[in-house]
Coordinates of C-alpha atoms in Angstrom, one line a residue:
M768 CA 65.2 79.9 111.1
K769 CA 63.8 76.6 112.3
N770 CA 66.3 74.0 113.7
A771 CA 66.2 70.5 112.2
V772 CA 68.2 69.0 115.1
E773 CA 68.5 70.2 118.6
T774 CA 70.0 68.7 121.8
Q775 CA 69.9 69.9 125.4
N776 CA 72.7 68.8 127.8
L777 CA 73.2 65.6 125.9
T778 CA 75.6 63.4 127.8
K779 CA 77.0 59.8 127.5
Q780 CA 79.0 58.3 130.3
Y781 CA 80.7 54.9 129.9
K782 CA 81.7 53.9 133.5
T783 CA 84.7 56.1 134.0
T784 CA 84.8 57.7 130.5
L785 CA 82.7 60.8 129.7
A786 CA 82.3 60.3 125.9
V787 CA 79.9 63.2 125.4
D788 CA 79.7 66.0 127.8
N789 CA 76.5 68.1 128.1
I790 CA 76.4 69.2 124.5
N791 CA 73.8 71.6 123.1
I792 CA 73.5 71.4 119.4
S793 CA 71.4 73.5 117.1
V794 CA 71.5 72.6 113.4
P795 CA 69.4 74.8 111.1
E796 CA 66.9 73.2 108.7
G797 CA 68.1 72.8 105.2
C798 CA 71.9 73.1 105.8
T799 CA 74.6 70.6 105.1
C800 CA 76.4 70.3 108.4
G801 CA 80.0 68.9 108.9
F802 CA 80.4 67.3 112.3
L803 CA 84.2 67.6 112.8
G804 CA 86.5 66.0 115.3
K805 CA 89.5 63.9 115.7
N806 CA 89.1 60.1 116.0
G807 CA 87.7 59.4 119.5
A808 CA 86.3 63.0 119.9
G809 CA 82.7 61.7 120.4
K810 CA 81.3 62.0 116.9
T811 CA 80.0 58.5 116.4
T812 CA 78.7 58.3 120.0
T813 CA 76.7 61.5 119.4
L814 CA 75.3 60.3 116.1
K815 CA 74.2 57.0 117.6
M816 CA 72.3 58.8 120.4
L817 CA 70.7 61.1 117.9
V818 CA 69.4 58.2 115.8
G819 CA 68.3 56.1 118.8
L820 CA 71.0 53.4 118.7
N821 CA 72.7 54.5 122.0
K822 CA 70.9 55.5 125.1
P823 CA 71.9 58.9 126.5
T824 CA 73.0 59.1 130.1
K825 CA 71.0 62.3 130.3
G826 CA 69.7 65.1 128.1
S827 CA 67.1 65.6 125.4
I828 CA 67.0 65.3 121.5
S829 CA 64.6 66.9 119.1
I830 CA 64.5 66.2 115.3
M831 CA 62.3 68.4 113.2
G832 CA 60.6 69.7 116.4
E833 CA 59.7 66.2 117.6
A834 CA 61.2 64.9 120.8
Q835 CA 63.1 61.7 120.4
R836 CA 63.3 58.9 122.9
Y837 CA 65.7 55.9 122.9
G838 CA 64.0 52.9 121.3
H839 CA 61.0 54.9 120.2
Q840 CA 62.1 56.8 117.1
G841 CA 59.9 56.7 114.1
T842 CA 61.0 55.8 110.6
K843 CA 60.0 59.0 108.8
S844 CA 61.9 61.8 110.5
F845 CA 65.5 60.8 109.5
G846 CA 67.7 58.5 107.5
Y847 CA 71.0 57.1 108.8
L848 CA 74.2 55.6 107.2
P849 CA 76.6 54.1 109.9
D850 CA 80.3 54.4 109.6
V851 CA 80.7 50.7 108.6
P852 CA 77.5 49.7 106.8
N853 CA 76.6 46.0 106.3
F854 CA 74.5 44.6 103.5
Y855 CA 73.2 41.3 102.4
G856 CA 75.8 40.4 99.9
Y857 CA 73.6 38.0 97.9
M858 CA 71.1 40.8 97.1
T859 CA 71.3 43.3 94.2
A860 CA 71.0 47.0 95.0
P861 CA 67.3 47.2 93.9
E862 CA 66.5 44.2 96.1
F863 CA 68.2 45.7 99.1
L864 CA 66.4 49.0 98.7
D865 CA 63.1 47.2 98.2
L866 CA 63.7 45.5 101.6
S867 CA 64.5 48.9 103.1
G868 CA 61.4 50.4 101.7
K869 CA 59.3 47.6 103.1
L870 CA 60.8 48.1 106.6
C871 CA 59.8 51.8 106.3
G872 CA 56.3 50.9 105.4
I873 CA 56.4 52.3 101.9
P874 CA 53.6 50.9 99.7
K875 CA 54.6 48.5 96.8
T876 CA 53.1 50.9 94.2
T877 CA 55.5 53.7 95.4
R878 CA 58.6 51.7 96.1
K879 CA 59.6 50.7 92.5
E880 CA 59.6 54.3 91.2
R881 CA 61.4 55.6 94.3
I882 CA 64.0 52.9 94.1
Q883 CA 64.8 53.6 90.4
S884 CA 65.0 57.4 91.2
L885 CA 67.4 56.8 94.0
L886 CA 69.6 54.4 92.1
K887 CA 69.9 56.9 89.3
K888 CA 70.8 59.7 91.8
V889 CA 73.6 57.7 93.4
G890 CA 74.9 56.3 90.0
L891 CA 73.9 52.6 90.5
D892 CA 70.9 52.4 88.1
K893 CA 72.9 50.4 85.6
T894 CA 74.6 48.1 88.1
R895 CA 73.6 44.5 87.9
T896 CA 76.3 43.0 90.2
R897 CA 75.3 41.6 93.6
I898 CA 76.3 43.7 96.6
A899 CA 79.0 41.2 97.5
G900 CA 80.9 42.4 94.4
F901 CA 80.6 46.1 95.2
S902 CA 83.5 48.3 95.8
R903 CA 83.6 50.4 99.0
G904 CA 82.5 53.5 97.1
M905 CA 79.5 51.6 95.6
K906 CA 78.5 50.4 99.0
Q907 CA 78.7 54.0 100.3
R908 CA 76.4 55.2 97.5
L909 CA 74.0 52.4 98.2
G910 CA 74.1 53.3 101.9
I911 CA 73.1 56.9 101.0
A912 CA 70.3 55.6 98.8
Q913 CA 69.1 53.5 101.7
A914 CA 69.2 56.4 104.1
M915 CA 67.0 58.4 101.6
I916 CA 64.5 55.7 100.9
N917 CA 61.7 57.2 103.1
H918 CA 62.3 60.8 101.9
P919 CA 63.4 61.9 105.4
P920 CA 63.9 65.6 106.1
V921 CA 67.1 64.8 108.0
I922 CA 69.9 62.4 107.0
F923 CA 72.8 61.4 109.3
L924 CA 76.0 60.1 107.6
D925 CA 78.8 58.8 109.8
E926 CA 82.2 59.0 108.0
P927 CA 80.7 58.6 104.5
I928 CA 83.8 59.7 102.6
S929 CA 87.0 59.2 104.6
A930 CA 87.7 55.6 103.7
L931 CA 87.3 56.1 100.0
D932 CA 89.8 56.6 97.3
P933 CA 89.9 60.1 95.6
I934 CA 87.5 59.2 92.9
G935 CA 85.0 57.6 95.3
R936 CA 85.3 60.6 97.7
R937 CA 84.5 63.0 94.8
D938 CA 81.5 60.9 93.7
V939 CA 80.0 60.6 97.2
A940 CA 80.7 64.3 97.9
E941 CA 78.8 65.3 94.7
I942 CA 75.8 63.1 95.8
I943 CA 75.8 64.9 99.2
R944 CA 75.9 68.3 97.5
S945 CA 73.0 67.4 95.2
L946 CA 70.6 66.6 98.0
E947 CA 67.9 69.2 98.1
N948 CA 65.3 70.1 100.7
T949 CA 67.2 67.9 103.1
T950 CA 69.3 68.6 106.2
V951 CA 72.4 66.5 106.1
I952 CA 74.7 66.0 109.1
L953 CA 77.9 64.1 108.2
S954 CA 80.6 63.3 110.6
T955 CA 84.2 63.2 109.5
H956 CA 87.8 64.0 110.4
I957 CA 88.7 65.1 106.9
L958 CA 88.6 68.9 106.9
A959 CA 88.7 69.4 103.2
D960 CA 85.6 67.3 102.6
V961 CA 83.6 69.6 105.0
E962 CA 85.0 72.8 103.4
H963 CA 84.0 71.6 100.0
S964 CA 80.6 70.1 100.9
C965 CA 79.2 71.8 103.9
D966 CA 77.8 75.3 104.8
Y967 CA 77.4 74.6 108.6
V968 CA 80.0 73.3 111.0
L969 CA 80.1 71.6 114.4
I970 CA 83.5 71.0 116.1
I971 CA 83.7 68.5 118.9
E972 CA 86.8 67.7 121.0
K973 CA 86.9 65.4 124.1
G974 CA 83.1 65.2 124.1
K975 CA 82.5 68.9 124.1
I976 CA 81.2 71.2 121.3
L977 CA 83.8 73.9 120.9
A978 CA 82.2 75.7 117.9
Q979 CA 79.1 75.7 115.8
D980 CA 78.0 78.1 113.2
Y981 CA 77.7 78.7 109.5
L982 CA 81.2 78.3 107.9
V983 CA 81.1 81.8 106.4
N984 CA 80.5 83.2 109.9
L985 CA 83.3 81.2 111.4
K986 CA 85.7 82.4 108.8
Q987 CA 84.7 86.0 109.4
K988 CA 85.1 85.6 113.1
H989 CA 88.5 84.0 112.9
A990 CA 89.8 86.3 110.2
S991 CA 89.3 89.5 112.2
N992 CA 92.7 89.2 114.0
T993 CA 95.0 87.4 111.6
S994 CA 97.2 88.6 108.7
K995 CA 99.4 86.8 106.3
I996 CA 102.8 88.1 105.1
R997 CA 105.1 86.8 102.4
F998 CA 108.8 87.9 102.1
L999 CA 111.2 88.0 99.1
Q1000 CA 114.1 86.7 101.2
E1001 CA 114.2 84.0 103.9
S1002 CA 116.6 86.1 105.9
D1003 CA 114.1 89.0 106.0
A1004 CA 111.4 86.5 107.1
Q1005 CA 113.6 85.2 109.9
K1006 CA 114.4 88.7 111.2
F1007 CA 110.8 89.7 111.0
A1008 CA 109.7 86.7 113.0
Q1009 CA 112.2 87.4 115.7
K1010 CA 111.2 91.1 116.0
A1011 CA 107.5 90.2 115.9
I1012 CA 107.9 87.8 118.8
E1013 CA 109.8 90.5 120.7
S1014 CA 106.8 92.8 120.2
K1015 CA 104.5 90.1 121.7
L1016 CA 102.9 89.1 118.4
S1017 CA 102.0 85.5 117.8
V1018 CA 103.7 84.2 114.7
E1019 CA 103.0 80.9 112.9
V1020 CA 105.5 80.0 110.1
V1021 CA 103.8 78.6 107.0
N1022 CA 107.0 78.1 105.1
P1023 CA 110.5 79.8 105.1
V1024 CA 109.2 83.0 103.5
E1025 CA 105.5 83.1 104.6
M1026 CA 103.9 83.3 108.0
L1027 CA 100.6 84.1 109.8
I1028 CA 100.5 86.9 112.4
R1029 CA 97.7 86.8 115.1
A1030 CA 97.1 90.5 114.6
E1031 CA 95.8 92.9 111.9
A1032 CA 98.1 93.7 109.0
R1033 CA 98.8 97.2 110.3
A1034 CA 100.5 95.7 113.4
A1035 CA 103.3 94.4 111.2
I1036 CA 103.9 97.6 109.2
G1037 CA 105.9 99.3 111.9
I1038 CA 108.3 96.4 112.3
L1039 CA 108.8 96.2 108.5
H1040 CA 109.6 99.9 108.2
T1041 CA 111.8 100.1 111.3
H1042 CA 114.0 97.3 110.1
G1043 CA 113.8 98.0 106.4
L1044 CA 112.5 94.5 105.5
A1045 CA 111.4 93.8 102.0
F1046 CA 108.2 91.8 101.6
E1047 CA 106.1 90.6 98.7
S1048 CA 102.6 90.8 100.2
L1049 CA 100.8 91.6 103.4
A1050 CA 97.0 91.3 103.9
N1051 CA 94.4 90.3 106.4
H1052 CA 94.1 86.6 106.2
T1053 CA 90.9 84.6 105.4
P1054 CA 91.4 81.4 107.3
T1055 CA 90.7 77.9 106.0
L1056 CA 88.6 75.5 107.9
E1057 CA 91.9 73.8 108.9
D1058 CA 93.1 77.0 110.4
I1059 CA 89.8 77.4 112.4
F1060 CA 89.8 73.8 113.5
Y1061 CA 93.3 73.9 115.0
E1062 CA 92.8 77.3 116.6
V1063 CA 89.6 76.1 118.2
I1064 CA 90.8 72.8 119.6
Q1065 CA 94.1 74.3 120.9

């Protein structure tokens, strides 16, 4: 499958701080990619290099097969929503999108229809308020419309959901999921948003890419050696944990009667039978994205 975004040895050094460290990214065309990392992991720095707002110290960038150079990116290959978007508050949403369309060189005969279509997609088609009166969620929706004004094949969204209230997060996530024939790369530190909205994942920590793959593949990979057990009694759970640790099994307590074992389920059966421990359930565990994230960065 063709890659929409690729980097080779992409690096950003700020004096004594290595913010992005020789990363090689391959994001398949047509996927919705969650770019995950803790605050300060290097997400925003990476995105700014990808869209031409930050000059790499070294390395190369390719978007839709076209090499990108700092300060020379075209306006048709991608759209971009920064983490803190700014707008002209005195404008209405249609006026701002009309300005964005002009900057992208979209003909006047095309702009009006495209603006109406985008405003409907992001739920702002009936809004008459000037942007100064918009809520944070409304501004994020307008920002996504702005990023889509030139029908780009790739859209970069920097923390588009994390600062919103639950309703705003749901609305923006639904917009992202509705985008068709578009590669979406959204950075966030909210794991649940990625699990609900994305099919591809990049994990960055201290400027290094630690994992990248389709989410289903990551779950299969990390499920192969983990099982989950639930006990009827807390005393049995405590005794099992003690015996499992003595047997060199890694145990992670989820709650007083439930735990994860870094081994296949059959590894626990001998301990259970030997010590006559009653349990409610035991099965190989399908990890959540949260499980995978913490396992990778640790």
